[in-house]
Each structure stands twice: as C-alpha cells, then as structure tokens.
Short mmCIF file of C-alpha atoms in Angstrom, two decimals:
data_model
loop_
_atom_site.label_atom_id
_atom_site.label_comp_id
_atom_site.label_asym_id
_atom_site.label_seq_id
_atom_site.Cartn_x
_atom_site.Cartn_y
_atom_site.Cartn_z
CA MET A 1 -27.20 -12.47 -9.38
CA ILE A 2 -26.93 -16.16 -9.08
CA PHE A 3 -25.74 -18.08 -6.09
CA SER A 4 -23.01 -19.71 -8.06
CA ASP A 5 -21.21 -16.38 -8.17
CA LEU A 6 -20.52 -16.66 -4.48
CA ASN A 7 -18.04 -19.36 -5.28
CA PHE A 8 -15.83 -16.40 -6.55
CA ILE A 9 -15.74 -14.44 -3.38
CA ILE A 10 -15.28 -17.08 -0.97
CA SER A 11 -12.06 -15.39 0.24
CA PRO A 12 -13.60 -11.94 1.04
CA LEU A 13 -16.87 -13.57 2.40
CA ILE A 14 -14.45 -15.49 5.06
CA LEU A 15 -13.07 -12.25 6.05
CA ILE A 16 -16.56 -10.72 6.60
CA PHE A 17 -17.35 -13.69 8.65
CA LEU A 18 -14.32 -13.50 10.61
CA ALA A 19 -14.73 -9.67 11.27
CA LEU A 20 -18.13 -10.40 12.64
CA THR A 21 -17.13 -13.40 14.60
CA ILE A 22 -14.51 -11.57 16.42
CA LEU A 23 -16.71 -8.81 17.61
CA ILE A 24 -19.16 -11.43 18.88
CA ILE A 25 -16.93 -13.91 20.69
CA ASP A 26 -14.93 -11.06 22.41
CA PHE A 27 -17.85 -11.03 24.94
CA TYR A 28 -16.94 -14.49 26.04
CA LEU A 29 -13.05 -14.24 25.95
CA LYS A 30 -10.72 -13.31 28.78
CA ASN A 31 -7.58 -14.17 27.11
CA LYS A 32 -7.42 -11.46 24.06
CA ILE A 33 -4.55 -13.19 22.42
CA LEU A 34 -6.88 -15.90 21.08
CA LEU A 35 -8.51 -12.97 19.08
CA ILE A 36 -5.31 -12.53 17.45
CA TYR A 37 -4.77 -16.11 16.74
CA LEU A 38 -8.42 -16.35 15.36
CA SER A 39 -7.71 -13.18 12.89
CA SER A 40 -4.40 -15.12 11.73
CA LEU A 41 -6.25 -18.46 11.19
CA GLY A 42 -9.12 -16.74 9.26
CA LEU A 43 -6.43 -14.75 7.07
CA ALA A 44 -4.59 -18.13 6.37
CA VAL A 45 -7.67 -20.08 5.38
CA SER A 46 -8.81 -17.15 3.02
CA SER A 47 -5.19 -17.04 1.38
CA ALA A 48 -5.49 -20.75 1.08
CA VAL A 49 -8.83 -20.21 -0.95
CA LEU A 50 -7.04 -18.03 -3.16
CA VAL A 51 -4.29 -20.33 -3.70
CA TYR A 52 -6.70 -23.05 -4.76
CA GLN A 53 -8.67 -20.86 -6.88
CA TRP A 54 -5.42 -19.91 -8.77
CA ILE A 55 -4.91 -23.48 -9.54
CA PHE A 56 -8.08 -25.12 -10.04
CA MET A 57 -10.65 -22.47 -11.13
CA GLU A 58 -11.26 -21.00 -14.51
CA THR A 59 -10.59 -17.34 -14.28
CA GLY A 60 -11.60 -14.23 -16.41
CA GLN A 61 -15.08 -14.58 -15.35
CA TYR A 62 -17.54 -11.50 -14.77
CA VAL A 63 -19.86 -11.93 -11.74
CA PHE A 64 -22.52 -10.26 -9.81
CA PHE A 65 -24.14 -8.58 -12.86
CA GLU A 66 -20.72 -7.77 -14.43
CA THR A 67 -19.75 -5.45 -11.42
CA LEU A 68 -16.83 -7.82 -10.38
CA ILE A 69 -14.30 -9.80 -12.34
CA PHE A 70 -12.57 -12.86 -11.03
CA ASP A 71 -9.12 -13.17 -12.59
CA LYS A 72 -5.56 -13.75 -11.67
CA PHE A 73 -4.90 -10.16 -11.36
CA TYR A 74 -7.34 -10.01 -8.52
CA ILE A 75 -6.13 -13.27 -7.05
CA LEU A 76 -2.54 -12.10 -7.04
CA PHE A 77 -3.19 -8.98 -5.34
CA ALA A 78 -5.87 -10.24 -2.93
CA LEU A 79 -3.47 -12.88 -1.78
CA THR A 80 -0.75 -10.23 -1.35
CA LEU A 81 -2.98 -8.18 0.81
CA ASN A 82 -3.84 -11.16 2.95
CA LEU A 83 -0.53 -12.15 3.56
CA VAL A 84 0.70 -8.61 4.30
CA SER A 85 -2.15 -8.19 6.82
CA LEU A 86 -1.65 -11.56 8.27
CA VAL A 87 2.13 -10.49 8.75
CA ILE A 88 1.29 -7.35 10.34
CA ILE A 89 -1.23 -8.80 12.88
CA LEU A 90 1.26 -11.28 13.76
CA ALA A 91 4.28 -9.28 14.12
CA PHE A 92 2.62 -6.45 15.99
CA SER A 93 0.60 -8.81 18.34
CA ASP A 94 2.59 -7.74 21.23
CA TYR A 95 1.85 -4.22 20.37
CA ILE A 96 -1.91 -4.94 19.87
CA LEU A 97 -2.14 -6.73 23.30
CA ARG A 98 -0.24 -3.75 25.19
CA LYS A 99 -1.30 -0.65 23.56
CA ILE A 100 -4.65 -1.08 22.07
CA ASN A 101 -7.79 -1.01 24.62
CA PHE A 102 -10.41 -2.42 22.37
CA ILE A 103 -8.75 -5.26 20.37
CA SER A 104 -11.75 -6.95 19.08
CA GLU A 105 -12.99 -3.58 17.41
CA PHE A 106 -9.41 -2.78 16.17
CA LEU A 107 -9.08 -6.20 14.47
CA SER A 108 -12.70 -5.91 12.99
CA LEU A 109 -12.06 -2.68 11.56
CA LEU A 110 -8.73 -3.77 10.14
CA LEU A 111 -10.29 -6.82 8.50
CA LEU A 112 -13.39 -4.59 7.16
CA SER A 113 -10.58 -2.30 5.53
CA LEU A 114 -8.92 -5.20 4.07
CA ILE A 115 -12.01 -6.50 2.53
CA GLY A 116 -12.80 -3.24 1.09
CA SER A 117 -9.24 -3.27 -0.45
CA THR A 118 -10.03 -6.59 -1.93
CA PHE A 119 -13.21 -5.48 -3.66
CA VAL A 120 -11.40 -2.52 -4.96
CA ILE A 121 -9.05 -4.72 -6.95
CA MET A 122 -11.84 -6.96 -8.16
CA SER A 123 -14.36 -4.05 -9.16
CA VAL A 124 -14.93 -3.18 -12.86
CA ASP A 125 -17.98 -0.89 -12.28
CA PHE A 126 -17.21 2.47 -10.93
CA ILE A 127 -20.08 2.37 -8.52
CA THR A 128 -18.55 -0.58 -7.00
CA ILE A 129 -15.20 0.78 -6.96
CA TYR A 130 -16.55 4.09 -5.15
CA LEU A 131 -18.17 1.88 -2.59
CA SER A 132 -15.35 -0.40 -2.22
CA LEU A 133 -12.92 2.55 -1.84
CA GLU A 134 -15.06 3.88 0.98
CA LEU A 135 -15.20 0.44 2.76
CA ALA A 136 -11.47 0.33 2.47
CA SER A 137 -11.00 4.19 3.91
CA LEU A 138 -13.79 4.43 6.67
CA PRO A 139 -12.43 2.11 8.97
CA ILE A 140 -8.98 3.67 8.77
CA ILE A 141 -10.46 6.82 10.40
CA ALA A 142 -11.21 5.00 13.45
CA LEU A 143 -8.16 2.73 13.27
CA ILE A 144 -5.91 6.16 13.13
CA ALA A 145 -7.71 7.30 16.39
CA PHE A 146 -6.64 4.05 18.39
CA GLY A 147 -3.37 5.74 18.93
CA ARG A 148 -2.57 6.84 22.38
CA GLY A 149 -0.49 9.87 21.39
CA LYS A 150 -1.41 13.38 21.65
CA PHE A 151 -1.44 13.62 17.64
CA SER A 152 -3.87 10.69 17.05
CA LEU A 153 -7.39 12.45 17.30
CA GLU A 154 -5.83 15.17 15.26
CA ALA A 155 -4.55 12.97 12.58
CA SER A 156 -7.82 11.01 12.43
CA PHE A 157 -9.87 14.20 11.94
CA LYS A 158 -7.48 15.35 9.07
CA TYR A 159 -7.77 11.94 7.35
CA LEU A 160 -11.56 12.19 7.84
CA ILE A 161 -11.84 15.57 6.46
CA LEU A 162 -9.52 15.03 3.41
CA ALA A 163 -10.86 11.51 2.64
CA SER A 164 -14.33 13.07 2.41
CA PHE A 165 -12.89 15.72 0.00
CA SER A 166 -11.13 13.25 -2.15
CA THR A 167 -14.43 11.12 -2.25
CA GLY A 168 -16.45 14.31 -3.78
CA ILE A 169 -13.66 14.88 -6.13
CA PHE A 170 -13.80 11.12 -7.29
CA LEU A 171 -17.67 11.20 -7.69
CA PHE A 172 -17.12 14.67 -9.69
CA GLY A 173 -14.93 12.76 -12.06
CA LEU A 174 -17.50 10.10 -12.47
CA VAL A 175 -20.19 12.30 -13.54
CA TYR A 176 -17.92 13.57 -16.23
CA LEU A 177 -16.79 10.16 -17.35
CA TYR A 178 -20.37 9.03 -17.49
CA GLY A 179 -21.40 12.21 -19.49
CA SER A 180 -18.66 11.62 -21.91
CA THR A 181 -18.88 7.67 -22.50
CA GLY A 182 -22.53 6.92 -21.36
CA SER A 183 -21.33 4.16 -19.15
CA LEU A 184 -19.88 3.38 -15.71
CA GLU A 185 -18.96 -0.18 -16.48
CA LEU A 186 -15.25 -0.12 -17.06
CA MET A 187 -15.29 -2.72 -19.89
CA ASN A 188 -18.01 -1.06 -21.75
CA ILE A 189 -16.24 2.24 -21.98
CA GLN A 190 -14.72 2.74 -25.27
CA ILE A 191 -12.83 6.03 -25.94
CA SER A 192 -11.98 6.71 -29.62
CA THR A 193 -11.68 10.69 -29.36
CA ILE A 194 -10.60 12.77 -26.50
CA SER A 195 -12.73 15.65 -25.33
CA PRO A 196 -12.47 18.25 -22.71
CA SER A 197 -15.19 16.62 -20.55
CA LEU A 198 -13.20 13.33 -20.86
CA ILE A 199 -10.11 14.94 -19.83
CA ILE A 200 -11.81 16.54 -16.62
CA GLY A 201 -13.48 13.16 -15.82
CA LEU A 202 -10.18 11.19 -15.87
CA VAL A 203 -8.21 13.86 -14.14
CA PHE A 204 -10.52 14.06 -11.52
CA LEU A 205 -10.95 10.25 -11.03
CA PHE A 206 -7.14 10.15 -10.69
CA ILE A 207 -7.03 12.82 -8.02
CA GLY A 208 -9.61 11.31 -5.90
CA ILE A 209 -7.46 8.20 -5.96
CA ALA A 210 -4.31 10.23 -5.64
CA PHE A 211 -5.58 11.43 -1.98
CA LYS A 212 -5.63 7.95 -0.70
CA LEU A 213 -2.26 6.90 -2.25
CA SER A 214 -0.31 9.94 -0.68
CA ILE A 215 0.62 11.30 -4.20
CA ALA A 216 1.49 15.13 -4.02
CA PRO A 217 0.23 17.74 -4.06
CA TRP A 218 -2.63 15.80 -2.51
CA HIS A 219 -0.44 14.29 0.31
CA MET A 220 -1.16 16.98 3.14
CA TRP A 221 -2.65 14.46 5.53
CA THR A 222 0.12 11.81 5.41
CA PRO A 223 2.87 13.16 7.53
CA ASP A 224 0.52 14.03 10.54
CA THR A 225 -1.42 10.77 10.09
CA TYR A 226 1.77 8.73 10.20
CA GLN A 227 2.86 10.48 13.28
CA GLY A 228 -0.42 10.10 15.14
CA SER A 229 -1.42 6.51 14.06
CA PRO A 230 -0.70 3.32 16.03
CA MET A 231 2.19 1.49 14.32
CA PRO A 232 0.32 -1.28 12.85
CA ILE A 233 -2.04 1.08 11.10
CA VAL A 234 0.93 3.11 9.77
CA THR A 235 2.57 -0.10 8.29
CA TYR A 236 -0.99 -1.24 6.84
CA LEU A 237 -1.39 2.34 5.21
CA SER A 238 2.09 2.14 3.72
CA THR A 239 1.68 -1.21 2.30
CA VAL A 240 -2.05 -2.61 2.02
CA SER A 241 -3.58 0.67 0.98
CA LYS A 242 -0.71 1.53 -1.39
CA ILE A 243 -0.93 -1.99 -3.23
CA ALA A 244 -4.56 -1.75 -3.46
CA GLY A 245 -4.71 1.85 -4.73
CA PHE A 246 -2.14 1.23 -7.48
CA ALA A 247 -3.76 -2.04 -8.49
CA LEU A 248 -6.92 -0.18 -9.17
CA ILE A 249 -5.16 2.44 -11.17
CA ILE A 250 -3.32 -0.24 -13.19
CA ARG A 251 -6.64 -1.91 -14.02
CA ILE A 252 -8.44 1.31 -15.03
CA PHE A 253 -5.52 2.64 -17.07
CA MET A 254 -4.67 -0.57 -18.94
CA HIS A 255 -8.29 -0.82 -20.16
CA LEU A 256 -9.14 3.03 -20.97
CA PHE A 257 -5.73 3.68 -22.70
CA SER A 258 -5.73 0.18 -24.82
CA TYR A 259 -7.79 2.40 -27.40
CA GLU A 260 -6.13 4.65 -29.95
CA PHE A 261 -6.53 8.14 -29.33
CA ASP A 262 -4.33 11.17 -28.32
CA LYS A 263 -2.70 10.41 -24.97
CA ASN A 264 -0.02 13.02 -24.78
CA ASN A 265 -1.95 15.56 -22.51
CA ILE A 266 -2.64 12.80 -19.92
CA ILE A 267 1.03 11.60 -20.14
CA ILE A 268 2.11 15.28 -19.65
CA PHE A 269 -0.07 15.66 -16.72
CA LEU A 270 0.83 12.44 -14.93
CA SER A 271 4.50 13.08 -15.61
CA ILE A 272 4.27 16.47 -13.87
CA ILE A 273 2.40 15.01 -10.94
CA SER A 274 5.15 12.37 -10.85
CA VAL A 275 8.05 14.85 -10.63
CA ILE A 276 6.08 16.84 -7.95
CA SER A 277 5.39 13.73 -5.78
CA MET A 278 9.05 12.75 -5.82
CA THR A 279 10.56 16.23 -5.39
CA ILE A 280 8.12 17.20 -2.64
CA GLY A 281 8.53 13.72 -0.87
CA ASN A 282 12.27 13.95 -0.90
CA PHE A 283 12.82 17.52 -0.04
CA GLY A 284 10.25 17.19 2.74
CA ALA A 285 11.95 14.28 4.13
CA LEU A 286 15.36 16.27 4.55
CA ILE A 287 14.20 18.32 7.26
CA GLN A 288 12.20 15.89 9.54
CA LYS A 289 13.55 15.11 13.03
CA ASP A 290 10.70 12.13 13.53
CA LEU A 291 11.38 8.92 11.73
CA LYS A 292 7.85 8.38 11.34
CA ARG A 293 7.29 11.68 9.52
CA LEU A 294 10.34 10.93 7.28
CA LEU A 295 9.05 7.54 6.31
CA ALA A 296 5.67 9.42 5.44
CA TYR A 297 7.53 11.76 3.18
CA SER A 298 9.46 8.73 1.84
CA THR A 299 6.14 7.21 0.75
CA ILE A 300 5.12 10.39 -1.05
CA ALA A 301 8.38 10.20 -2.82
CA HIS A 302 7.74 6.57 -3.73
CA ALA A 303 4.29 7.15 -4.97
CA GLY A 304 6.09 9.62 -7.56
CA TYR A 305 8.52 6.52 -8.49
CA MET A 306 5.39 4.47 -8.93
CA LEU A 307 3.71 6.76 -11.10
CA ILE A 308 6.76 6.59 -13.75
CA GLY A 309 5.57 3.05 -14.37
CA VAL A 310 1.87 4.02 -14.52
CA VAL A 311 2.99 6.62 -17.29
CA ALA A 312 4.92 4.24 -18.97
CA LEU A 313 2.17 1.46 -19.25
CA ILE A 314 -0.21 4.33 -20.87
CA SER A 315 2.13 3.72 -23.94
CA THR A 316 2.79 0.09 -23.68
CA SER A 317 0.82 -2.36 -21.19
CA THR A 318 3.70 -4.49 -20.49
CA ALA A 319 5.29 -1.61 -18.40
CA ALA A 320 2.61 -2.82 -16.16
CA SER A 321 4.65 -5.66 -15.03
CA THR A 322 7.50 -3.28 -13.91
CA THR A 323 4.94 -1.38 -11.87
CA ILE A 324 3.72 -4.13 -10.14
CA PHE A 325 7.18 -5.42 -9.32
CA TYR A 326 8.26 -2.24 -7.88
CA ILE A 327 4.77 -1.92 -5.87
CA LEU A 328 5.56 -5.45 -4.11
CA GLY A 329 9.24 -4.79 -3.60
CA TYR A 330 8.43 -1.32 -1.99
CA ALA A 331 5.77 -3.05 0.37
CA MET A 332 8.29 -5.65 1.35
CA SER A 333 11.02 -3.13 2.09
CA ASN A 334 8.50 -1.03 4.41
CA LEU A 335 7.59 -4.08 6.20
CA THR A 336 11.17 -4.85 7.01
CA ILE A 337 11.56 -1.08 8.35
CA PHE A 338 8.41 -0.82 10.20
CA PHE A 339 9.03 -4.22 11.91
CA SER A 340 12.57 -3.49 12.95
CA PHE A 341 11.83 0.18 13.84
CA GLN A 342 9.23 -1.10 16.14
CA TYR A 343 11.77 -3.29 17.83
CA MET A 344 14.04 -0.28 18.19
CA ILE A 345 11.08 1.90 19.45
CA ASN A 346 10.72 -0.68 22.47
CA ILE A 347 14.35 0.01 23.31
CA SER A 348 14.45 3.76 23.19
CA SER A 349 10.62 4.55 23.78
CA SER A 350 11.01 7.21 21.02
CA THR A 351 10.35 7.69 17.37
CA SER A 352 13.12 10.31 17.01
CA ILE A 353 15.54 9.90 14.40
CA ASP A 354 18.33 10.77 17.12
CA SER A 355 17.06 7.59 19.10
CA LEU A 356 18.77 5.54 16.44
CA LYS A 357 22.43 6.86 17.46
CA GLY A 358 24.56 4.01 18.70
CA MET A 359 22.00 1.36 18.08
CA PHE A 360 24.54 -0.98 15.98
CA HIS A 361 26.61 -1.25 19.05
CA GLN A 362 24.20 -2.83 21.32
CA TYR A 363 21.86 -4.43 18.72
CA PRO A 364 23.71 -5.38 15.38
CA LEU A 365 21.05 -7.82 14.07
CA VAL A 366 18.03 -5.51 14.20
CA SER A 367 20.29 -2.60 13.01
CA ILE A 368 21.39 -4.64 9.97
CA ILE A 369 17.76 -5.66 9.03
CA PHE A 370 16.74 -2.01 9.33
CA SER A 371 19.60 -0.95 7.24
CA LEU A 372 18.74 -3.43 4.38
CA GLY A 373 15.13 -2.01 4.27
CA ILE A 374 16.54 1.47 4.00
CA LEU A 375 19.01 0.65 1.29
CA SER A 376 16.30 -1.09 -0.58
CA LEU A 377 14.35 2.25 -0.72
CA LEU A 378 17.39 4.03 -1.61
CA GLY A 379 17.94 1.54 -4.59
CA ILE A 380 21.19 -0.17 -3.56
CA PRO A 381 22.09 -3.22 -5.90
CA ALA A 382 20.89 -6.78 -4.63
CA THR A 383 17.80 -5.40 -3.30
CA ALA A 384 14.07 -5.54 -4.35
CA GLY A 385 14.19 -1.63 -4.50
CA PHE A 386 17.16 -1.56 -6.84
CA MET A 387 15.49 -3.92 -9.30
CA GLY A 388 12.13 -2.07 -9.04
CA LYS A 389 13.85 1.43 -9.96
CA VAL A 390 15.91 -0.33 -12.68
CA LEU A 391 12.69 -1.74 -14.34
CA VAL A 392 10.61 1.62 -13.82
CA PHE A 393 13.05 4.00 -15.16
CA GLY A 394 14.04 1.39 -17.81
CA SER A 395 10.25 1.20 -18.93
CA ALA A 396 10.01 5.07 -19.01
CA ILE A 397 13.11 5.32 -21.22
CA ASN A 398 12.00 2.72 -23.56
CA ASN A 399 8.61 4.87 -24.13
CA GLY A 400 10.45 7.87 -24.71
CA LEU A 401 10.38 9.40 -21.22
CA MET A 402 14.28 9.71 -20.76
CA TRP A 403 13.75 12.97 -19.14
CA LEU A 404 11.43 11.65 -16.59
CA ALA A 405 13.87 8.78 -15.52
CA ILE A 406 16.71 11.44 -15.27
CA ILE A 407 14.47 13.28 -12.79
CA GLY A 408 13.99 9.95 -11.04
CA VAL A 409 17.41 9.16 -10.62
CA ILE A 410 18.25 12.67 -9.45
CA ASN A 411 15.49 12.36 -6.82
CA SER A 412 17.06 9.00 -5.78
CA PHE A 413 20.34 10.95 -5.06
CA VAL A 414 18.84 13.39 -3.06
CA SER A 415 17.07 10.68 -0.90
CA ALA A 416 20.34 9.40 -0.24
CA TYR A 417 21.08 12.12 2.09
CA TYR A 418 18.32 11.52 4.67
CA TYR A 419 18.45 7.59 4.09
CA LEU A 420 22.11 7.42 4.91
CA GLY A 421 21.93 9.87 7.68
CA LEU A 422 19.69 7.34 9.46
CA LEU A 423 22.41 4.64 8.89
CA ARG A 424 25.34 7.07 9.98
CA ASN A 425 23.41 7.52 13.18
CA MET A 426 23.05 3.71 13.72
CA PHE A 427 26.52 2.79 12.78
CA ILE A 428 28.94 5.73 13.40
CA SER A 429 27.44 7.32 16.43
CA THR A 430 28.95 6.18 19.73
CA ASP A 431 25.99 7.19 21.96
CA GLU A 432 25.01 4.68 24.67
CA VAL A 433 21.94 2.74 24.14
CA LYS A 434 20.29 1.18 27.17
CA LYS A 435 19.89 -2.76 27.10
CA SER A 436 16.60 -4.20 27.06
CA ASP A 437 15.56 -7.84 27.28
CA ASN A 438 11.89 -7.40 26.30
CA ASN A 439 11.57 -5.68 22.94
CA GLY A 440 9.37 -8.17 21.27
CA ILE A 441 10.94 -11.24 19.27
CA SER A 442 7.96 -11.16 16.77
CA TYR A 443 9.31 -8.16 15.33
CA LEU A 444 12.72 -9.36 14.87
CA PHE A 445 11.49 -12.83 13.46
CA PHE A 446 9.18 -11.23 10.89
CA SER A 447 11.64 -8.58 9.79
CA LEU A 448 14.03 -11.40 9.13
CA ILE A 449 11.42 -12.99 6.97
CA THR A 450 10.78 -9.78 4.93
CA SER A 451 14.31 -8.68 4.80
CA ALA A 452 14.99 -12.33 3.04
CA GLY A 453 12.09 -11.46 0.89
CA VAL A 454 13.91 -7.99 -0.09
CA LEU A 455 17.22 -9.87 -1.05
CA THR A 456 15.36 -12.54 -2.94
CA LEU A 457 13.56 -10.16 -5.18
CA GLY A 458 16.87 -8.08 -5.62
CA ILE A 459 18.92 -11.23 -6.69
CA PHE A 460 16.29 -13.21 -8.43
CA PRO A 461 13.66 -10.80 -9.78
CA GLY A 462 12.49 -13.30 -12.11
CA ILE A 463 10.63 -15.28 -9.67
CA LEU A 464 8.00 -12.51 -9.24
CA LEU A 465 8.25 -11.13 -12.63
CA SER A 466 7.24 -14.54 -14.30
CA VAL A 467 4.21 -14.70 -12.21
CA VAL A 468 3.37 -10.93 -12.75
CA ASP A 469 3.76 -11.14 -16.55
CA GLU A 470 1.55 -14.06 -16.77
CA VAL A 471 -1.07 -12.02 -14.96
CA ILE A 472 -0.81 -9.04 -16.96
CA SER A 473 -1.11 -10.92 -20.23
CA LYS A 474 -4.33 -12.15 -19.25
CA LEU A 475 -5.60 -8.82 -18.06
#
C-alpha cells in the first residue's frame, strides 16, 4: 500500500471521520439538531469530492494491493448512495429528533453502514467484499432496534440471525469458488469451463447476497424488519442497501460471465428465482393490512423484476444499463412513497392501510405525491417505474427470455390490485381525517423533489441512460 492510494478513497474517509466526530462532539452539544446538520454537511462534502473525482481524476485504477478499484461505476453509485442518505437524514430530521433517544449513535451507525456499502461497490477482492458486506450489515442490526415499537427487538433479532446465516453461506460459496479457480481476486478469475464445484460456489455466493437484498425465497426477515424498524431505516434498507447489493451483483456477473462457457444452468436458476421472488412478493402483498408490511412484500417483488435484468446481462453486458436504470428509478419511487407516508403517519398515528381512507379530501397534495410513487412502482407511463420495466422486460426479450418477461408483466397486473387498492382508499373513501398542522414540512418538501425525479426519469430517461451507458462501457 502507498499513501497516494488514499487520494482515491477520500470520500469514504470523510464519512469515517464524520462518524467518529459525531460521537465525540455529542458530549458537548445540547442542541442535537446540530448533529443532523453536521451529518448533512459531511455527506454534502463527500458528494462534492466524488463529483470532482468524476470530472478531474483518471479512473479505472486498482488501489490498495488491487483489492479496490477506482472507476466511474464506483463514483456513480457512491454518489447515489451519499445523496440518498443525505436526503433521508434531512427529510427524517424531525423524526430523528422526536423518536430517537441516542441521536449521535444512530447517525454514526447509519454512516458506518453507508461506508460499508460504498466499499462493497468499490471492492474487487472477495475477502474485501465480505468485510464490506459485514460493515454494511452489522450497524443495521442495532439501527433496527432503535424503533420504539413492540416489534423492534424481534425484528432486530431476526435480522441478526438471518444475516449471520447468509454470511456463512457466502463464505461457503467463497471456498468453492477459490477451490475451482485458485483465486479470490475478481479480475484474476478466468472461467473457461463450468464444473459442479464452480456452480455450487456461484450459487452459494448469490444466495448469501440474496438474503441481504430480500430476494425470495430468502426474504423471511423482510416483512417483520420493515414493520419493526424506524421509518428512516426502512427507507434506507429499501434504497441504499438495494442499490449497493445489486451494484455488487452487476460488477461480479459482468466479469465472471464475460468468458465463453455454458451459462444455461445459471440462467435457468436465476430465472426461476426471479419468478419466485416476483410471485411471492406480489401475492404476499395482497393479504397485508399494514402498509409497511405491504411495502416489504413489494420490495421482494421488485427484487424479482431487477433479477430479470441481471439474467439478461449474463447474455449481453449492455443489459446492465437497463438494470441500473430500474434500480435507481425504484429507489426514487420508494423515497417518494416513504417521505409522503411518514407525513400521513404524523396525521393518523397509524401505519394501517385503512388509515389512508379519505386522505385526499383533507390533504390533496401529499396524497397526489404518494400516488405518483405508487403508480411508478406499478409501472404507469410517464414514470420512472414504467421506463424501468419497459427497459428490463425489453432486454429479457432481446436475449431470448420472452417467457420471463411475460411472467413479469403478469405479476405487474397482480400488483395492480393492492397498489390501486391504496389509491382507492385515499381518493374514493369518504372517511373523515383529522386536521393536523404539525405534520413535518420536510417530508412534503423532499417528497416533492423525489416525485419530480420520478417524472423526469419517466419522461426523459435518456438523461440517466446516457450516463449509465458511459459507465458500463468502461466497466
């Protein structure tokens, strides 16, 4: 290692310093809102560094003994994670101040998890990937327990047990991968022929990551964790964790499957998992009465849709662009939903689906914003979700996976039942909703910004696709 390598990880180093600083200065601050401002400032500075690196620094360089890579793929996703985390902290500042007892610890753990997610994207050595995944996951266990609900400790314990289980499976896959290829450095692994031990290694690696991405049938922690977690952590899990996990899968698969060998068994396996995740997610959501649990099953279903793009990129690397677009569009839609949902929770003091009844008649603006996010998840035209599904299903069809695209479309029709059921409650029901003046203007403000992003990506997808295509071409 040489000290010049530090230039390439300035952004996560800023976050490490920020996390430690917040813990220290908490002893001297009485006004805890300053901790939120400091966190936001640190994330903004870290993001500015990434923008500078994108414009002025040479990319495509291996650093720290070739365990990390500094490329535009890393910069794009690290910048996205920083901005999403920044928006979450600012939007939920009122929530954090009112409902979180240990604010400095909460913010520091959130930043540490973000640092782990950043290194997940940057890592090209499987041992480094493992350590980064652990750094991203372990703080989440504590953060889930910050919720004051009766399910919080149960949710945290379930996440702990299943995260440990997934880690064991991931390491088991690493053993087989190393035995088959003789290397744990991603760029040094060359696959010319497929073998049973290699298939076992790849499958177990995928399962270990699938636990963390809520991909069925390894999704069992998700509904309980969503229901028991504080809203900022639910939002973080459904956006930041999803983005980092799928970015890791894309990087691994684009390299491993760039070699010529028989990939049919892997494609069939991932296609079946995609169908299972879509189906379990959508049919599980149909019977939910709590909106947080419904959104948990929704994220399971959308993980299945994202897997369609992953399956397609095994055949054609250009399909990675469509998968990335879907992931980022999904994150934007979820931010819109969770911000506006928290605004409505402040009104009704409930996460029940029935609490949405009559909301439009008293609060039309937040109802329209929430509906826009829901319609995007459903895939209605002029939204990011619609363009994402068109691109992902299109890439599947172009790679001979017509049947998988058709199942995806059928599942989208199934999801219409529960998504439109939410809108029916809001717009058609005549139930009275109490008037409240202190609902948190930050939720409304940031949901307006993210909803504008949902429409922008839906109407002008080329804005993002041009950037993503440039990144993928150099991956």
